[in-house]
Amino acid sequence: MVFRGCRGGFGEKVFFWGLVMAGFMIAGRMYGLGEKTLVLGAGTGWNSVEKRIRVAEVPLIRPNPVLALTPGRLRNEGGSEAAASPDMIISFDEGGPERFADRTGNYRVSAAPSLRAADRRWAKEGTGAVHFSGEGEPGLLIFPQKPEALLAPGRPVKDFSIEFWLYPFNADHGEQILSWTAVRQTLSGASVYQRIEGMFIKNRLHWTFTDFFSNPGDTQHRTLSLSSIAPLIPQTWSHHLIRFDSDTGIVEYLVNGKPEGTGYATATGREGGEVYLPIMGREGQLVLGGHYTGIMDEFRTYSRYIETPSLARYPREGGRVETRPLDLGERNADILKVEALGGRFSAAGASGSGGRIYHEQTGTGNFLFSDSSALQLFIRAGNNPYRWTNDESEWLPITPKGELPESLRGRFVQLAAVFYPSGDGETTPYLDEIRVVYKPNEPPLPPTLVSAIARDGAVDLSWRANPDPDIGGYLIYYGSASGEYFGDAAILGPSPINVGKRTTIRLDGLRNGSLYFFSVAAYNRSDDALPGPCSREVSARPLRMME
């Protein structure tokens, strides 16, 4: 352990910078300037957050972007989307109809001039949706452009699913939501006109599959009709799923995850008959919203049977962020408190509130909300960013008021936050700002009332103990010239001498008749034992005493 302090030490001339800084440190203590604050978020941004799981930056909630759960299936980790392998994803998040696209690349998308993009206030998932005017134009035209696409001509299909979110303004009789048409030539050479159509009939969404399913010999074709049981409520979001299971031939229509209509593509039209399968015709064209007034969001198709649709706006498993190790500048800084600002919000899609965003802000403190949404902060600290003071697998939770569960010290601090959505998955907590309040590991103040008494070949030194509980011990600097502490004659060793927490000591081995100069410094209790500034200088001349 090498100590540095007053000028001199172990025979090397080391200029003690503490003499220059002592005045500033003392003033800081006198005026309460010892604490510092590290700010994340707010105007400083979130660049220090390097790990984000189902969490993203969201604008427009506060003056600066906040951290919140990623809505819908924009999240990129696990979940049903990864397992289902979407055949088509049209999220309508691109900001304009001319930029609407299938994210899988399997289809080409063309928008009618009357289409409009709806912003995040109207979107059910993500950052946008599509607004259909109901003017009778083709709406959104979709064409397969890869042979592996579900709707590619000539492709035999087993299981499939179609899902989307719908926000009808009126749900008027005859409004058409979806239409797919194609022509197919059977094995015998006959032409079959195929059609899938979804339209409102008496406020219920009715589905028709015309000559879409064929028996194995391609000699017979099946037409199916399905309809929702309950009428759809205008100006309210609802989720719609059509799915087909090739093992049983069942075709199901689900609204908000509940079965509404069921049919069988079998020879008997019932369970247990020979299953008819789809074969896609040529010149196929999928039209969305050709005669529909309202909003649609997150249109998707799958080459699989979707067991359980994801209906919650925000991931029910929540999300997590972690910062990189944040450098506080000095070893063993004392972390005093972690304060956070944030709240919760839900966009209009959750409640159909006409484009308004529900928003509740909370100050530092409680992040447990009445709808069960919550946010929990965690912390760990240490002098080595690869080896934390507390066990690496055990992050310490931070209480709602920001107090720490135990004393934390270190040059580096790392923060984590876990976001939990509301019970219905429609509300997310958000994080606006985090403030880490800490006290740098300042060198201790020097001892006072230092005195030196000459003895025969020795000097007795004493001083008043420093009341700081963090004191690790004291260093004695000595030398033969004022301010030049390069002495090496003492039996205890060269300057400086570490005497631990003793406040009196005799330095033997000094030369009688020589004048020696002394100063004492305290050092803190830490791995690197940082010394503080030196005390006032005292002097004494050892002499042989008369008996």
Coordinates of C-alpha atoms in Angstrom, one line a residue, residues 140-458:
L140 CA -55.2 -1.2 -49.7
L141 CA -54.2 -3.7 -52.5
I142 CA -51.9 -6.6 -51.6
F143 CA -50.2 -8.9 -54.1
P144 CA -48.0 -11.9 -53.4
Q145 CA -44.5 -11.5 -54.8
K146 CA -42.7 -14.5 -53.4
P147 CA -43.5 -18.2 -54.2
E148 CA -43.4 -19.1 -50.5
A149 CA -46.2 -16.5 -49.7
L150 CA -49.4 -18.0 -48.3
L151 CA -51.5 -16.5 -51.1
A152 CA -49.0 -17.3 -53.9
P153 CA -50.7 -18.9 -56.9
G154 CA -50.8 -22.7 -57.0
R155 CA -49.6 -23.1 -53.5
P156 CA -51.3 -25.9 -51.5
V157 CA -52.1 -24.8 -48.0
K158 CA -52.5 -26.6 -44.8
D159 CA -53.0 -24.5 -41.7
F160 CA -53.5 -20.8 -41.9
S161 CA -54.6 -17.8 -39.7
I162 CA -55.6 -14.2 -40.4
E163 CA -55.8 -11.6 -37.7
F164 CA -56.2 -7.8 -37.4
W165 CA -57.6 -5.1 -35.1
L166 CA -60.7 -3.2 -36.1
Y167 CA -62.2 0.2 -35.0
P168 CA -65.3 0.8 -37.0
F169 CA -66.9 4.2 -37.0
N170 CA -70.4 3.0 -37.8
A171 CA -70.3 -0.8 -38.7
D172 CA -73.0 -0.1 -41.3
H173 CA -74.7 -2.8 -43.2
G174 CA -72.7 -3.7 -46.4
E175 CA -69.3 -2.3 -45.3
Q176 CA -66.6 -4.5 -46.7
I177 CA -63.5 -5.2 -44.5
L178 CA -61.6 -7.7 -46.6
S179 CA -61.9 -9.3 -50.0
W180 CA -59.6 -11.8 -51.8
T181 CA -60.3 -13.0 -55.3
A182 CA -58.5 -15.5 -57.6
V183 CA -59.1 -17.9 -60.4
R184 CA -57.9 -21.5 -60.3
Q185 CA -57.9 -24.2 -62.9
T186 CA -58.8 -27.6 -61.5
L187 CA -57.1 -30.9 -62.4
S188 CA -59.8 -31.6 -64.9
G189 CA -59.2 -28.2 -66.6
A190 CA -62.3 -26.4 -65.2
S191 CA -62.0 -22.8 -64.0
V192 CA -63.0 -22.1 -60.4
Y193 CA -63.6 -18.5 -59.2
Q194 CA -62.4 -18.2 -55.6
R195 CA -63.4 -15.6 -53.1
I196 CA -63.0 -14.7 -49.4
E197 CA -65.1 -11.8 -48.2
G198 CA -65.6 -10.2 -44.8
M199 CA -68.4 -7.6 -44.5
F200 CA -70.8 -6.1 -42.0
I201 CA -74.3 -7.6 -42.0
K202 CA -76.6 -6.1 -39.4
N203 CA -73.7 -4.9 -37.3
R204 CA -72.1 -8.4 -37.4
L205 CA -69.0 -9.3 -39.3
H206 CA -69.9 -12.0 -41.7
W207 CA -67.3 -14.2 -43.5
T208 CA -67.7 -16.2 -46.7
F209 CA -65.2 -18.6 -48.3
T210 CA -66.4 -19.4 -51.8
D211 CA -64.9 -22.4 -53.6
F212 CA -61.8 -21.9 -51.4
F213 CA -61.5 -25.5 -50.1
S214 CA -61.1 -28.5 -52.4
N215 CA -61.2 -32.2 -51.8
P216 CA -58.0 -34.3 -52.4
G217 CA -59.0 -35.2 -55.9
D218 CA -59.9 -31.6 -56.8
T219 CA -63.4 -32.7 -58.0
Q220 CA -65.4 -31.0 -55.3
H221 CA -65.2 -27.6 -53.6
R222 CA -66.6 -26.3 -50.4
T223 CA -68.2 -22.9 -49.6
L224 CA -68.3 -21.8 -45.9
S225 CA -70.0 -19.0 -44.1
L226 CA -69.2 -17.7 -40.6
S227 CA -70.6 -14.8 -38.6
S228 CA -70.0 -13.2 -35.2
I229 CA -72.7 -13.9 -32.6
A230 CA -72.7 -10.5 -31.0
P231 CA -72.9 -7.3 -32.9
L232 CA -69.7 -5.2 -33.0
I233 CA -69.8 -2.0 -31.0
P234 CA -68.9 1.1 -33.2
Q235 CA -65.9 3.2 -32.1
T236 CA -64.4 0.4 -30.0
W237 CA -61.4 -1.7 -30.8
S238 CA -61.9 -5.4 -31.3
H239 CA -59.5 -8.2 -32.4
H240 CA -60.5 -10.6 -35.2
L241 CA -58.9 -14.0 -36.0
I242 CA -59.8 -16.5 -38.7
R243 CA -58.0 -19.8 -38.4
F244 CA -58.0 -23.2 -40.1
D245 CA -56.8 -26.5 -38.8
S246 CA -56.0 -29.0 -41.6
D247 CA -56.1 -32.0 -39.2
T248 CA -59.8 -31.6 -38.4
G249 CA -60.9 -29.2 -41.2
I250 CA -62.3 -26.7 -38.6
V251 CA -62.6 -23.1 -39.6
E252 CA -63.0 -20.7 -36.6
Y253 CA -63.8 -17.1 -36.3
L254 CA -62.8 -15.5 -33.0
V255 CA -63.6 -11.9 -31.7
N256 CA -61.4 -10.7 -28.8
G257 CA -60.1 -14.2 -28.3
K258 CA -63.6 -15.8 -28.0
P259 CA -65.1 -18.2 -30.6
E260 CA -68.0 -16.6 -32.5
G261 CA -68.4 -18.8 -35.5
T262 CA -67.4 -22.3 -36.5
G263 CA -67.5 -24.4 -39.7
Y264 CA -65.9 -27.5 -41.2
A265 CA -64.2 -27.7 -44.6
T266 CA -65.0 -31.4 -44.8
A267 CA -67.0 -33.6 -47.1
T268 CA -69.9 -33.8 -44.6
G269 CA -69.6 -30.2 -43.4
R270 CA -69.2 -31.6 -39.9
E271 CA -66.4 -32.9 -37.7
G272 CA -65.0 -36.2 -38.8
G273 CA -65.4 -36.1 -42.6
E274 CA -62.8 -36.0 -45.3
V275 CA -60.9 -32.7 -45.0
Y276 CA -60.9 -30.2 -47.9
L277 CA -57.8 -28.0 -48.2
P278 CA -57.2 -24.6 -49.8
I279 CA -55.3 -24.3 -53.1
M280 CA -54.5 -20.7 -54.1
G281 CA -55.5 -19.5 -57.5
R282 CA -53.7 -17.2 -59.9
E283 CA -54.2 -13.5 -60.3
G284 CA -55.0 -13.3 -56.6
Q285 CA -55.7 -9.9 -55.1
L286 CA -56.3 -9.1 -51.5
V287 CA -58.1 -5.8 -50.8
L288 CA -58.5 -4.3 -47.3
G289 CA -61.1 -1.7 -46.5
G290 CA -62.6 -1.2 -50.0
H291 CA -65.9 -0.2 -48.6
Y292 CA -65.2 0.5 -44.9
T293 CA -65.2 3.6 -42.7
G294 CA -63.0 3.2 -39.7
I295 CA -59.5 2.2 -38.6
M296 CA -57.6 -1.0 -38.9
D297 CA -54.3 -2.0 -37.3
E298 CA -51.7 -4.8 -37.3
F299 CA -53.0 -7.0 -40.2
R300 CA -51.2 -10.3 -40.2
T301 CA -51.4 -13.7 -41.9
Y302 CA -49.7 -17.0 -40.9
S303 CA -49.1 -20.3 -42.4
R304 CA -50.0 -21.8 -39.1
Y305 CA -53.0 -22.3 -36.8
I306 CA -52.7 -19.7 -34.0
E307 CA -53.7 -21.2 -30.7
T308 CA -53.9 -18.1 -28.5
P309 CA -53.9 -14.6 -30.0
S310 CA -52.0 -11.8 -28.2
L311 CA -54.6 -9.3 -27.3
A312 CA -52.9 -7.1 -24.6
R313 CA -51.5 -3.8 -25.8
Y314 CA -48.4 -4.3 -23.7
P315 CA -46.5 -7.6 -23.0
R316 CA -47.9 -9.2 -19.9
E317 CA -44.5 -10.6 -19.0
G318 CA -43.3 -7.0 -18.6
G319 CA -39.9 -5.6 -19.7
R320 CA -36.6 -4.7 -18.3
V321 CA -33.8 -2.2 -18.8
E322 CA -30.2 -2.0 -17.5
T323 CA -27.7 0.8 -17.7
R324 CA -24.1 0.3 -18.5
P325 CA -21.7 0.7 -15.4
L326 CA -21.8 4.4 -14.6
D327 CA -18.5 5.9 -13.5
L328 CA -18.8 8.2 -10.4
G329 CA -15.1 9.2 -10.7
E330 CA -13.6 8.0 -7.5
R331 CA -13.3 4.7 -5.7
N332 CA -15.7 4.0 -2.8
A333 CA -18.1 6.8 -3.5
D334 CA -21.0 6.6 -1.1
I335 CA -24.3 6.2 -2.9
L336 CA -26.9 7.9 -0.7
K337 CA -30.2 7.7 -2.6
V338 CA -31.8 7.0 -6.0
E339 CA -34.8 9.2 -7.0
A340 CA -37.1 8.5 -9.9
L341 CA -39.7 10.5 -11.8
G342 CA -42.4 8.8 -13.9
G343 CA -46.0 7.7 -14.1
R344 CA -48.2 5.5 -16.3
F345 CA -50.1 6.0 -19.5
S346 CA -52.3 4.3 -22.1
A347 CA -53.0 5.4 -25.6
A348 CA -56.6 5.8 -27.0
G349 CA -56.7 2.4 -28.5
A350 CA -57.2 0.8 -25.1
S351 CA -60.4 2.6 -24.3
G352 CA -61.5 4.1 -27.6
S353 CA -61.3 7.5 -26.1
G354 CA -61.3 9.4 -29.4
G355 CA -57.5 9.8 -29.8
R356 CA -56.8 11.0 -26.3
I357 CA -53.9 9.6 -24.3
Y358 CA -54.6 8.7 -20.7
H359 CA -51.7 9.9 -18.6
E360 CA -50.9 10.0 -14.9
Q361 CA -47.7 11.4 -13.6
T362 CA -46.1 10.6 -10.2
G363 CA -43.2 12.2 -8.5
T364 CA -40.4 10.5 -6.7
G365 CA -41.8 7.7 -4.7
N366 CA -44.6 5.2 -5.4
F367 CA -44.7 3.4 -8.7
L368 CA -47.5 0.9 -7.7
F369 CA -50.7 2.0 -9.5
S370 CA -54.4 1.1 -8.9
D371 CA -54.6 -0.9 -12.1
S372 CA -51.7 -3.1 -11.0
S373 CA -49.2 -1.6 -13.4
A374 CA -45.9 -1.0 -11.6
L375 CA -42.2 -0.2 -11.9
Q376 CA -39.4 -1.5 -9.7
L377 CA -35.9 -0.1 -9.6
F378 CA -32.7 -2.1 -8.7
I379 CA -29.1 -1.1 -8.1
R380 CA -25.6 -2.6 -7.6
A381 CA -22.3 -0.9 -7.0
G382 CA -18.5 -1.7 -6.8
N383 CA -15.1 -0.4 -7.6
N384 CA -14.7 -2.9 -10.4
P385 CA -17.5 -2.9 -13.1
Y386 CA -16.9 -6.6 -13.6
R387 CA -17.1 -7.6 -9.9
W388 CA -19.8 -5.9 -7.9
T389 CA -19.7 -5.4 -4.1
N390 CA -23.0 -7.3 -3.7
D391 CA -23.4 -10.6 -5.5
E392 CA -23.8 -10.1 -9.2
S393 CA -26.9 -12.2 -9.3
E394 CA -28.6 -10.2 -6.5
W395 CA -29.6 -6.7 -7.6
L396 CA -30.8 -4.7 -4.6
P397 CA -34.3 -3.3 -4.9
I398 CA -34.9 0.4 -4.3
T399 CA -37.8 1.4 -2.0
P400 CA -40.5 3.7 -3.4
K401 CA -39.0 6.6 -1.5
G402 CA -35.6 6.0 -3.0
E403 CA -33.7 4.8 0.1
L404 CA -31.2 2.1 -0.3
P405 CA -31.6 -1.2 1.6
E406 CA -28.0 -1.1 2.7
S407 CA -24.9 1.0 2.5
L408 CA -23.5 1.0 -1.0
R409 CA -20.0 2.2 -2.0
G410 CA -18.1 2.1 -5.3
R411 CA -16.7 4.0 -8.2
F412 CA -19.2 2.3 -10.5
V413 CA -23.0 2.0 -10.1
Q414 CA -25.4 0.1 -12.4
L415 CA -29.2 0.6 -12.4
A416 CA -32.0 -1.7 -13.6
A417 CA -35.8 -1.1 -13.9
V418 CA -38.5 -3.7 -14.4
F419 CA -41.8 -2.5 -16.0
Y420 CA -45.1 -4.3 -15.3
P421 CA -48.2 -3.6 -17.3
S422 CA -51.7 -3.3 -15.8
G423 CA -53.8 -6.3 -15.2
D424 CA -55.6 -6.0 -18.6
G425 CA -52.3 -5.2 -20.4
E426 CA -53.6 -1.8 -21.6
T427 CA -51.4 0.5 -19.4
T428 CA -47.7 0.8 -19.1
P429 CA -45.6 2.5 -16.4
Y430 CA -43.0 4.9 -17.7
L431 CA -39.7 6.3 -16.5
D432 CA -39.0 10.0 -17.1
E433 CA -35.9 10.6 -15.0
I434 CA -33.5 8.8 -12.6
R435 CA -31.2 10.7 -10.2
V436 CA -28.4 9.0 -8.3
V437 CA -27.4 11.1 -5.3
Y438 CA -23.9 10.2 -4.0
K439 CA -21.0 11.6 -2.0
P440 CA -17.5 11.3 -3.5
N441 CA -14.9 9.6 -1.5
E442 CA -13.3 12.8 -0.3
P443 CA -10.0 12.6 1.7
P444 CA -10.5 13.2 5.4
L445 CA -9.7 16.4 7.1
P446 CA -6.4 16.7 9.0
P447 CA -6.1 16.1 12.7
T448 CA -5.9 19.1 15.0
L449 CA -3.8 20.1 18.1
V450 CA -0.7 18.4 16.8
S451 CA 2.3 18.8 19.2
A452 CA 5.9 17.6 19.3
I453 CA 8.0 17.2 22.4
A454 CA 11.8 16.6 22.1
R455 CA 13.4 13.6 23.8
D456 CA 16.8 12.0 23.8
G457 CA 17.2 10.7 20.3
A458 CA 13.4 10.8 19.9

